[in-house]
Amino acid sequence: MRSPRPYSPQSGPGTQSLTERRKAATQLDIARAACELFAANGPDGTTAEDIAHRAGVALRTFYRYFRNKQEAVAPLLAGGGDAWRALLAEERPGTPLAEALERAVTRSLSDSQAVEEGLEVTRGLLRAAASDEALRAVWYRVNQDSEERLVPVVARLAGPEADPMSVRLLAAAATDAIRVSLELWSAGDAPVSGPGSPADLAVRALRELTGAMPLLR
């Protein structure tokens, strides 16, 4: 689940068509506009019309992709989960899972200006979500989707003999470690790197949540 990154749609068979790429780009433009406006004006001070105008699209285009203004942030939030799962998927089967998870989490939440800028957007968005139930629901749904997509990645790294329940529990714990860390960080004024940063908090949360799990022994 993620600090915002460029949204990478889940790939299916074959290469995306030009129409699909344009659709994804438009959704991302709308999502960025929504995040900026929510952070600046709050959900109550932002309308779908405002978001469409900021994104440079017609209101009917907005509603072609999203049911309401809160849903518009989902593609940008989902990009974080996409990014960290992709980093974890780069690890080789047989790599100690604890090591692989911590490396992927740390890389996804640090080490570039784009990540730092995305984290600041996330901070503003999660602060706005504190007073908006519908926006929180989008955040939780994106995290649930990310957890489900993480299961096969963890299963591949754990190997064919791994207990399915243990795999599911590890995927849930890793997802929640990032989610809780971002929520705690966003509520305060800690920096985007170093002590108290999302990466620092996420590694701590991951260790506390998974330390006794059989897959990591």
Coordinates of N, CA and C in Angstrom, one line a residue:
M1 N 0.7 -1.0 0.0 CA 0.0 0.0 0.0 C 0.8 1.1 0.0
R2 N 0.4 2.5 -0.5 CA 1.7 3.1 -0.8 C 1.6 4.5 -0.7
S3 N 2.7 4.9 -0.4 CA 3.0 6.3 -0.8 C 2.8 6.4 -2.3
P4 N 2.2 7.5 -2.7 CA 1.9 7.5 -4.2 C 3.1 7.4 -5.0
R5 N 3.0 6.7 -6.1 CA 4.0 6.5 -7.1 C 3.3 6.6 -8.5
P6 N 4.0 6.7 -9.6 CA 3.3 6.6 -10.8 C 2.6 5.3 -10.9
Y7 N 1.3 5.4 -11.2 CA 0.4 4.2 -11.2 C 0.8 3.2 -12.3
S8 N 1.0 2.0 -12.0 CA 1.3 0.9 -12.9 C 0.1 0.0 -13.0
P9 N -0.7 0.0 -14.0 CA -1.9 -0.9 -14.0 C -1.4 -2.3 -14.0
Q10 N -2.2 -3.2 -13.4 CA -1.9 -4.6 -13.3 C -1.9 -5.1 -14.8
S11 N -0.8 -5.8 -15.1 CA -0.6 -6.2 -16.5 C -1.3 -7.5 -16.8
G12 N -1.9 -7.6 -17.9 CA -2.6 -8.8 -18.3 C -1.9 -9.4 -19.5
P13 N -2.5 -10.3 -20.2 CA -1.9 -11.0 -21.3 C -1.6 -9.9 -22.4
G14 N -0.4 -10.0 -23.0 CA 0.0 -9.2 -24.0 C 0.3 -7.8 -23.6
T15 N 0.5 -6.9 -24.6 CA 0.9 -5.5 -24.3 C -0.4 -4.6 -24.3
Q16 N -0.3 -3.6 -23.4 CA -1.5 -2.7 -23.3 C -1.6 -2.0 -24.7
S17 N -2.9 -1.8 -25.1 CA -3.1 -1.0 -26.3 C -3.0 0.5 -26.0
L18 N -2.9 1.3 -27.0 CA -2.8 2.7 -26.9 C -4.0 3.3 -26.1
T19 N -5.2 2.7 -26.4 CA -6.4 3.2 -25.6 C -6.3 2.9 -24.2
E20 N -5.8 1.8 -23.8 CA -5.6 1.4 -22.4 C -4.6 2.3 -21.7
R21 N -3.5 2.6 -22.4 CA -2.5 3.4 -21.8 C -3.0 4.9 -21.6
R22 N -3.8 5.3 -22.6 CA -4.4 6.7 -22.4 C -5.4 6.7 -21.3
K23 N -6.1 5.6 -21.2 CA -7.1 5.6 -20.1 C -6.4 5.6 -18.7
A24 N -5.3 4.8 -18.6 CA -4.5 4.8 -17.3 C -3.9 6.2 -17.0
A25 N -3.4 6.8 -18.1 CA -2.8 8.1 -17.9 C -3.9 9.2 -17.4
T26 N -5.0 9.1 -18.0 CA -6.1 10.0 -17.6 C -6.5 9.8 -16.2
Q27 N -6.7 8.5 -15.8 CA -7.0 8.2 -14.4 C -6.0 8.7 -13.4
L28 N -4.7 8.6 -13.8 CA -3.7 9.1 -12.9 C -3.7 10.6 -12.8
D29 N -3.9 11.3 -13.9 CA -4.0 12.7 -13.9 C -5.2 13.2 -12.9
I30 N -6.3 12.5 -13.0 CA -7.4 12.8 -12.2 C -7.1 12.5 -10.7
A31 N -6.4 11.4 -10.5 CA -6.0 11.0 -9.1 C -5.1 12.0 -8.5
R32 N -4.1 12.5 -9.3 CA -3.2 13.5 -8.7 C -3.9 14.8 -8.4
A33 N -4.8 15.2 -9.3 CA -5.6 16.4 -9.0 C -6.4 16.3 -7.7
A34 N -7.0 15.1 -7.6 CA -7.9 14.9 -6.4 C -7.0 14.9 -5.1
C35 N -5.9 14.3 -5.1 CA -5.0 14.3 -4.0 C -4.5 15.7 -3.6
E36 N -4.2 16.5 -4.6 CA -3.7 17.8 -4.3 C -4.8 18.7 -3.7
L37 N -6.0 18.5 -4.2 CA -7.2 19.4 -3.8 C -7.6 18.9 -2.4
F38 N -7.6 17.6 -2.2 CA -8.0 17.1 -0.8 C -7.1 17.6 0.2
A39 N -5.8 17.5 -0.1 CA -4.8 18.0 0.8 C -4.8 19.4 1.1
A40 N -5.2 20.2 0.1 CA -5.2 21.7 0.3 C -6.5 22.2 0.9
N41 N -7.6 21.6 0.4 CA -9.0 22.1 0.8 C -9.8 21.2 1.6
G42 N -9.4 20.0 1.8 CA -10.2 19.0 2.5 C -11.3 18.4 1.6
P43 N -11.8 17.2 1.9 CA -12.8 16.6 1.1 C -14.1 17.5 1.0
D44 N -14.5 18.1 2.1 CA -15.7 19.0 2.1 C -15.5 20.2 1.2
G45 N -14.3 20.7 1.0 CA -14.0 21.8 0.2 C -13.7 21.5 -1.2
T46 N -13.8 20.3 -1.6 CA -13.5 19.9 -3.0 C -14.7 19.2 -3.6
T47 N -14.9 19.5 -4.8 CA -16.0 18.9 -5.6 C -15.4 18.1 -6.7
A48 N -16.3 17.2 -7.3 CA -15.8 16.5 -8.5 C -15.5 17.5 -9.6
E49 N -16.3 18.6 -9.7 CA -16.0 19.6 -10.7 C -14.7 20.2 -10.5
D50 N -14.3 20.5 -9.3 CA -13.0 21.0 -9.0 C -11.9 20.1 -9.5
I51 N -12.1 18.8 -9.2 CA -11.0 17.8 -9.6 C -10.9 17.7 -11.1
A52 N -12.1 17.7 -11.8 CA -12.0 17.6 -13.2 C -11.3 18.8 -13.8
H53 N -11.7 20.0 -13.3 CA -11.0 21.2 -13.8 C -9.5 21.2 -13.6
R54 N -9.1 20.8 -12.4 CA -7.7 20.7 -12.1 C -7.0 19.7 -13.0
A55 N -7.6 18.6 -13.3 CA -7.0 17.6 -14.2 C -7.1 17.9 -15.7
G56 N -7.9 18.9 -16.0 CA -8.0 19.3 -17.4 C -8.9 18.4 -18.2
V57 N -9.9 17.8 -17.5 CA -10.9 16.9 -18.2 C -12.3 17.4 -18.0
A58 N -13.2 16.9 -18.8 CA -14.6 17.2 -18.7 C -15.2 16.5 -17.5
L59 N -16.2 17.0 -16.9 CA -16.9 16.3 -15.8 C -17.4 15.0 -16.2
R60 N -17.9 14.8 -17.4 CA -18.4 13.5 -17.8 C -17.3 12.5 -17.9
T61 N -16.1 13.0 -18.2 CA -14.9 12.1 -18.3 C -14.6 11.6 -16.9
F62 N -14.6 12.5 -15.9 CA -14.4 12.2 -14.5 C -15.3 11.0 -14.1
Y63 N -16.6 11.2 -14.4 CA -17.6 10.2 -14.0 C -17.5 8.9 -14.8
R64 N -16.9 9.0 -16.0 CA -16.6 7.8 -16.7 C -15.7 6.8 -16.0
Y65 N -14.8 7.4 -15.2 CA -13.8 6.5 -14.5 C -14.1 6.3 -13.0
F66 N -14.8 7.3 -12.4 CA -15.0 7.2 -10.9 C -16.4 7.6 -10.5
R67 N -16.9 6.9 -9.5 CA -18.3 7.1 -9.1 C -18.4 8.3 -8.2
N68 N -17.4 8.7 -7.5 CA -17.5 9.9 -6.7 C -16.1 10.5 -6.5
K69 N -16.0 11.6 -5.8 CA -14.7 12.3 -5.7 C -13.7 11.5 -4.9
Q70 N -14.1 10.8 -3.9 CA -13.2 10.0 -3.0 C -12.6 8.9 -3.8
E71 N -13.3 8.2 -4.7 CA -12.8 7.1 -5.5 C -11.7 7.6 -6.4
A72 N -11.6 8.8 -6.7 CA -10.6 9.3 -7.6 C -9.2 9.1 -7.2
V73 N -9.0 9.0 -5.9 CA -7.6 8.9 -5.4 C -7.0 7.5 -5.5
A74 N -7.9 6.5 -5.8 CA -7.5 5.1 -5.7 C -6.3 4.8 -6.6
P75 N -6.3 5.2 -7.9 CA -5.2 4.8 -8.7 C -3.8 5.3 -8.2
L76 N -3.8 6.5 -7.6 CA -2.5 7.0 -7.1 C -2.1 6.2 -5.9
L77 N -3.0 5.9 -5.0 CA -2.7 5.1 -3.8 C -2.3 3.7 -4.2
A78 N -3.0 3.1 -5.2 CA -2.6 1.7 -5.6 C -1.2 1.6 -6.1
G79 N -0.7 2.7 -6.7 CA 0.6 2.7 -7.3 C 1.7 2.4 -6.3
G80 N 1.5 2.7 -5.0 CA 2.4 2.4 -4.0 C 2.5 0.9 -3.8
G81 N 1.4 0.2 -3.7 CA 1.4 -1.2 -3.5 C 2.0 -1.9 -4.7
D82 N 1.7 -1.4 -5.9 CA 2.3 -1.9 -7.1 C 3.8 -1.9 -7.1
A83 N 4.3 -0.7 -6.6 CA 5.7 -0.5 -6.6 C 6.4 -1.5 -5.7
W84 N 5.9 -1.6 -4.5 CA 6.6 -2.4 -3.5 C 6.5 -3.9 -3.8
R85 N 5.3 -4.3 -4.3 CA 5.2 -5.7 -4.7 C 6.2 -6.1 -5.9
A86 N 6.4 -5.1 -6.8 CA 7.3 -5.3 -7.9 C 8.7 -5.5 -7.4
L87 N 9.1 -4.7 -6.4 CA 10.4 -4.8 -5.8 C 10.6 -6.1 -5.0
L88 N 9.5 -6.6 -4.3 CA 9.6 -7.9 -3.7 C 9.7 -9.0 -4.7
A89 N 9.0 -8.8 -5.8 CA 9.0 -9.9 -6.8 C 10.4 -10.1 -7.5
E90 N 11.3 -9.0 -7.3 CA 12.6 -9.1 -7.9 C 13.5 -10.0 -7.1
E91 N 13.1 -10.3 -5.8 CA 13.9 -11.2 -5.0 C 13.8 -12.6 -5.5
R92 N 14.9 -13.3 -5.2 CA 15.0 -14.7 -5.7 C 14.4 -15.7 -4.7
P93 N 13.7 -16.7 -5.1 CA 13.2 -17.7 -4.2 C 14.4 -18.3 -3.4
G94 N 14.2 -18.5 -2.2 CA 15.3 -19.0 -1.3 C 15.9 -17.9 -0.5
T95 N 15.8 -16.6 -0.9 CA 16.2 -15.5 -0.1 C 15.5 -15.5 1.2
P96 N 16.1 -15.3 2.3 CA 15.4 -15.3 3.6 C 14.3 -14.2 3.5
L97 N 13.1 -14.7 3.8 CA 11.9 -13.8 3.7 C 12.0 -12.5 4.4
A98 N 12.5 -12.6 5.7 CA 12.6 -11.3 6.5 C 13.5 -10.3 5.7
E99 N 14.6 -10.8 5.2 CA 15.5 -9.9 4.5 C 14.9 -9.4 3.3
A100 N 14.2 -10.2 2.5 CA 13.6 -9.8 1.3 C 12.5 -8.7 1.5
L101 N 11.7 -9.0 2.5 CA 10.6 -8.0 2.9 C 11.1 -6.7 3.3
E102 N 12.1 -6.7 4.2 CA 12.6 -5.4 4.7 C 13.3 -4.6 3.6
R103 N 14.0 -5.3 2.7 CA 14.7 -4.6 1.6 C 13.7 -4.0 0.7
A104 N 12.6 -4.7 0.3 CA 11.6 -4.2 -0.6 C 10.8 -3.0 0.1
V105 N 10.5 -3.2 1.3 CA 9.8 -2.1 2.0 C 10.7 -0.8 2.1
T106 N 11.9 -1.0 2.4 CA 12.8 0.2 2.6 C 13.0 0.8 1.2
R107 N 13.2 0.0 0.2 CA 13.4 0.6 -1.2 C 12.2 1.4 -1.7
S108 N 11.0 0.8 -1.3 CA 9.8 1.4 -1.8 C 9.4 2.7 -1.1
L109 N 10.0 2.9 0.1 CA 9.6 4.1 0.8 C 10.8 5.1 1.0
S110 N 11.8 5.0 0.2 CA 12.9 5.8 0.3 C 13.7 5.9 -1.0
D111 N 14.8 6.6 -0.9 CA 15.9 6.6 -1.9 C 15.6 7.4 -3.2
S112 N 14.6 8.2 -3.3 CA 14.4 9.0 -4.5 C 13.6 10.2 -4.2
Q113 N 13.8 11.2 -5.0 CA 13.0 12.5 -4.8 C 11.5 12.2 -5.1
A114 N 11.2 11.3 -6.1 CA 9.9 11.0 -6.5 C 9.1 10.3 -5.3
V115 N 9.8 9.4 -4.6 CA 9.2 8.8 -3.5 C 8.9 9.8 -2.4
E116 N 9.9 10.7 -2.1 CA 9.7 11.7 -1.1 C 8.5 12.6 -1.4
E117 N 8.4 13.0 -2.6 CA 7.3 13.9 -3.0 C 6.0 13.1 -2.9
G118 N 6.0 11.8 -3.2 CA 4.8 11.0 -3.1 C 4.4 10.8 -1.7
L119 N 5.4 10.7 -0.8 CA 5.1 10.6 0.7 C 4.4 11.8 1.2
E120 N 4.8 13.0 0.8 CA 4.2 14.2 1.2 C 2.8 14.3 0.7
V121 N 2.5 13.8 -0.5 CA 1.1 13.8 -1.0 C 0.3 12.8 -0.1
T122 N 0.9 11.7 0.2 CA 0.2 10.7 1.1 C -0.1 11.3 2.4
R123 N 0.8 12.1 3.0 CA 0.6 12.7 4.3 C -0.7 13.6 4.3
G124 N -0.7 14.4 3.3 CA -1.8 15.3 3.1 C -3.1 14.6 2.9
L125 N -3.1 13.5 2.1 CA -4.3 12.8 1.8 C -4.8 12.0 3.1
L126 N -3.9 11.4 3.8 CA -4.3 10.7 5.0 C -4.8 11.6 6.1
R127 N -4.3 12.8 6.2 CA -4.8 13.8 7.1 C -6.2 14.2 6.7
A128 N -6.4 14.3 5.4 CA -7.8 14.6 5.0 C -8.7 13.5 5.2
A129 N -8.3 12.3 5.1 CA -9.1 11.1 5.3 C -9.6 10.9 6.8
A130 N -8.8 11.5 7.7 CA -9.2 11.4 9.1 C -10.6 11.9 9.4
S131 N -11.1 12.9 8.6 CA -12.4 13.4 8.8 C -13.4 13.1 7.7
D132 N -13.0 12.1 6.9 CA -13.9 11.7 5.7 C -14.0 10.2 5.7
E133 N -15.1 9.7 6.0 CA -15.3 8.2 6.1 C -15.1 7.6 4.7
A134 N -15.7 8.2 3.7 CA -15.6 7.6 2.3 C -14.2 7.6 1.8
L135 N -13.4 8.6 2.2 CA -12.0 8.6 1.8 C -11.2 7.5 2.5
R136 N -11.5 7.3 3.8 CA -10.8 6.2 4.5 C -11.2 4.9 3.9
A137 N -12.4 4.7 3.5 CA -12.9 3.5 2.9 C -12.1 3.1 1.7
V138 N -11.8 4.2 0.9 CA -10.9 3.9 -0.3 C -9.5 3.5 0.1
W139 N -9.0 4.1 1.1 CA -7.6 3.8 1.6 C -7.6 2.3 2.1
Y140 N -8.6 1.9 2.8 CA -8.6 0.6 3.3 C -8.9 -0.5 2.2
R141 N -9.7 -0.1 1.2 CA -9.9 -1.0 0.1 C -8.6 -1.2 -0.7
V142 N -7.9 -0.1 -1.0 CA -6.7 -0.2 -1.7 C -5.7 -1.1 -1.0
N143 N -5.6 -1.0 0.3 CA -4.7 -1.9 1.1 C -5.2 -3.3 1.1
Q144 N -6.5 -3.6 1.1 CA -7.0 -4.9 1.0 C -6.6 -5.5 -0.4
D145 N -6.8 -4.8 -1.4 CA -6.5 -5.2 -2.8 C -5.0 -5.5 -2.8
S146 N -4.2 -4.7 -2.2 CA -2.7 -4.9 -2.3 C -2.3 -6.2 -1.5
E147 N -3.0 -6.4 -0.4 CA -2.7 -7.6 0.4 C -3.0 -8.9 -0.5
E148 N -4.1 -8.9 -1.1 CA -4.5 -10.0 -1.9 C -3.5 -10.3 -3.1
R149 N -3.0 -9.2 -3.7 CA -2.1 -9.3 -4.8 C -0.7 -9.7 -4.3
L150 N -0.5 -9.5 -3.0 CA 0.8 -9.8 -2.4 C 1.0 -11.3 -2.1
V151 N -0.1 -12.0 -1.9 CA -0.1 -13.4 -1.5 C 0.7 -14.3 -2.5
P152 N 0.4 -14.2 -3.8 CA 1.2 -15.0 -4.8 C 2.7 -14.7 -4.8
V153 N 3.0 -13.4 -4.6 CA 4.4 -13.0 -4.5 C 5.1 -13.7 -3.3
V154 N 4.5 -13.6 -2.2 CA 5.0 -14.2 -1.0 C 5.1 -15.7 -1.2
A155 N 4.1 -16.3 -1.7 CA 4.0 -17.8 -2.0 C 5.2 -18.2 -2.8
R156 N 5.5 -17.5 -3.9 CA 6.6 -17.8 -4.8 C 7.9 -17.8 -4.0
L157 N 8.1 -16.8 -3.2 CA 9.4 -16.7 -2.4 C 9.5 -17.7 -1.3
A158 N 8.3 -18.1 -0.7 CA 8.3 -19.0 0.4 C 8.5 -20.5 -0.1
G159 N 8.2 -20.7 -1.4 CA 8.4 -22.1 -1.9 C 7.1 -22.9 -1.9
P160 N 7.0 -24.0 -2.6 CA 5.8 -24.8 -2.8 C 5.4 -25.5 -1.5
E161 N 6.3 -25.7 -0.6 CA 6.0 -26.4 0.6 C 5.4 -25.5 1.7
A162 N 5.4 -24.2 1.5 CA 4.9 -23.3 2.5 C 3.5 -23.5 2.8
D163 N 3.1 -23.4 4.1 CA 1.7 -23.5 4.5 C 0.9 -22.3 4.0
P164 N -0.2 -22.5 3.3 CA -1.0 -21.4 2.8 C -1.4 -20.4 3.8
M165 N -1.8 -20.9 5.0 CA -2.2 -19.9 6.0 C -1.0 -19.0 6.4
S166 N 0.1 -19.6 6.6 CA 1.3 -18.8 6.9 C 1.6 -17.8 5.9
V167 N 1.4 -18.2 4.6 CA 1.6 -17.2 3.5 C 0.6 -16.1 3.6
R168 N -0.6 -16.4 3.8 CA -1.7 -15.4 3.9 C -1.4 -14.4 5.1
L169 N -1.0 -15.0 6.2 CA -0.8 -14.2 7.4 C 0.4 -13.3 7.2
L170 N 1.4 -13.7 6.5 CA 2.6 -12.9 6.3 C 2.2 -11.8 5.3
A171 N 1.5 -12.0 4.3 CA 1.0 -11.0 3.4 C 0.2 -10.0 4.1
A172 N -0.7 -10.4 5.0 CA -1.5 -9.5 5.8 C -0.7 -8.6 6.7
A173 N 0.3 -9.2 7.4 CA 1.2 -8.5 8.3 C 2.0 -7.5 7.6
A174 N 2.6 -7.9 6.4 CA 3.4 -6.9 5.7 C 2.6 -5.7 5.2
T175 N 1.4 -6.0 4.7 CA 0.6 -4.9 4.2 C 0.2 -4.0 5.4
D176 N -0.2 -4.5 6.5 CA -0.6 -3.7 7.7 C 0.6 -3.0 8.3
A177 N 1.8 -3.5 8.2 CA 3.0 -2.8 8.7 C 3.2 -1.5 7.9
I178 N 3.0 -1.6 6.6 CA 3.2 -0.4 5.8 C 2.0 0.6 6.1
R179 N 0.8 0.1 6.1 CA -0.4 0.9 6.3 C -0.3 1.7 7.6
V180 N -0.1 0.9 8.7 CA -0.1 1.6 10.0 C 1.1 2.6 10.1
S181 N 2.2 2.2 9.5 CA 3.4 3.1 9.6 C 3.1 4.5 8.8
L182 N 2.4 4.4 7.7 CA 2.1 5.6 6.9 C 1.0 6.4 7.7
E183 N 0.1 5.7 8.3 CA -0.9 6.5 9.1 C -0.3 7.2 10.3
L184 N 0.6 6.5 11.0 CA 1.2 7.1 12.2 C 2.1 8.3 11.7
W185 N 2.9 8.1 10.7 CA 3.8 9.1 10.2 C 3.0 10.3 9.7
S186 N 1.9 10.1 9.0 CA 1.1 11.2 8.4 C 0.5 12.0 9.5
A187 N 0.2 11.5 10.7 CA -0.4 12.2 11.7 C 0.6 13.2 12.4
G188 N 1.9 13.0 12.2 CA 2.9 13.8 12.8 C 3.6 14.7 11.8
D189 N 4.8 15.1 12.2 CA 5.7 15.9 11.4 C 7.1 15.4 11.2
A190 N 7.2 14.1 11.3 CA 8.5 13.4 11.1 C 8.9 13.6 9.7
P191 N 10.2 13.5 9.4 CA 10.7 13.7 8.0 C 10.4 12.5 7.2
V192 N 10.7 12.6 5.9 CA 10.4 11.5 4.9 C 11.6 10.5 4.9
S193 N 12.7 10.8 5.6 CA 13.8 9.9 5.7 C 14.4 10.0 7.1
G194 N 15.1 8.9 7.4 CA 15.8 8.9 8.7 C 14.9 8.4 9.8
P195 N 15.2 8.7 11.1 CA 14.4 8.2 12.2 C 13.0 8.7 12.2
G196 N 12.1 7.8 12.4 CA 10.7 8.3 12.4 C 10.0 8.4 11.0
S197 N 10.8 8.1 10.0 CA 10.3 8.2 8.6 C 9.4 6.9 8.3
P198 N 8.6 7.0 7.2 CA 7.8 5.8 6.9 C 8.7 4.5 6.7
A199 N 9.8 4.6 6.1 CA 10.7 3.4 6.0 C 11.1 2.9 7.3
D200 N 11.5 3.8 8.2 CA 12.0 3.4 9.5 C 10.8 2.7 10.3
L201 N 9.7 3.4 10.3 CA 8.5 2.8 11.0 C 8.1 1.5 10.5
A202 N 8.1 1.4 9.1 CA 7.6 0.2 8.5 C 8.5 -1.0 8.8
V203 N 9.8 -0.8 8.8 CA 10.7 -1.9 9.2 C 10.4 -2.4 10.6
R204 N 10.3 -1.4 11.5 CA 10.0 -1.7 12.9 C 8.7 -2.5 13.0
A205 N 7.6 -2.0 12.4 CA 6.3 -2.7 12.4 C 6.4 -4.1 11.9
L206 N 7.1 -4.2 10.8 CA 7.3 -5.5 10.1 C 7.9 -6.5 11.1
R207 N 9.0 -6.1 11.8 CA 9.7 -7.0 12.7 C 8.8 -7.4 13.9
E208 N 8.0 -6.4 14.4 CA 7.1 -6.7 15.5 C 6.0 -7.6 15.1
L209 N 5.4 -7.4 13.9 CA 4.3 -8.2 13.5 C 4.7 -9.6 13.0
T210 N 5.9 -9.8 12.5 CA 6.2 -11.0 11.9 C 7.3 -11.8 12.6
G211 N 7.8 -11.3 13.7 CA 9.0 -11.9 14.3 C 8.8 -13.4 14.8
A212 N 7.5 -13.7 15.1 CA 7.3 -15.1 15.6 C 6.7 -16.0 14.5
M213 N 6.6 -15.5 13.3 CA 6.0 -16.3 12.2 C 6.9 -17.4 11.7
P214 N 6.4 -18.6 11.6 CA 7.3 -19.8 11.1 C 8.0 -19.5 9.8
L215 N 7.4 -18.8 8.9 CA 8.0 -18.6 7.6 C 9.3 -17.8 7.7
L216 N 9.4 -17.0 8.8 CA 10.6 -16.2 8.9 C 11.7 -16.7 9.8
R217 N 11.4 -17.9 10.4 CA 12.4 -18.5 11.3 C 13.6 -19.1 10.5

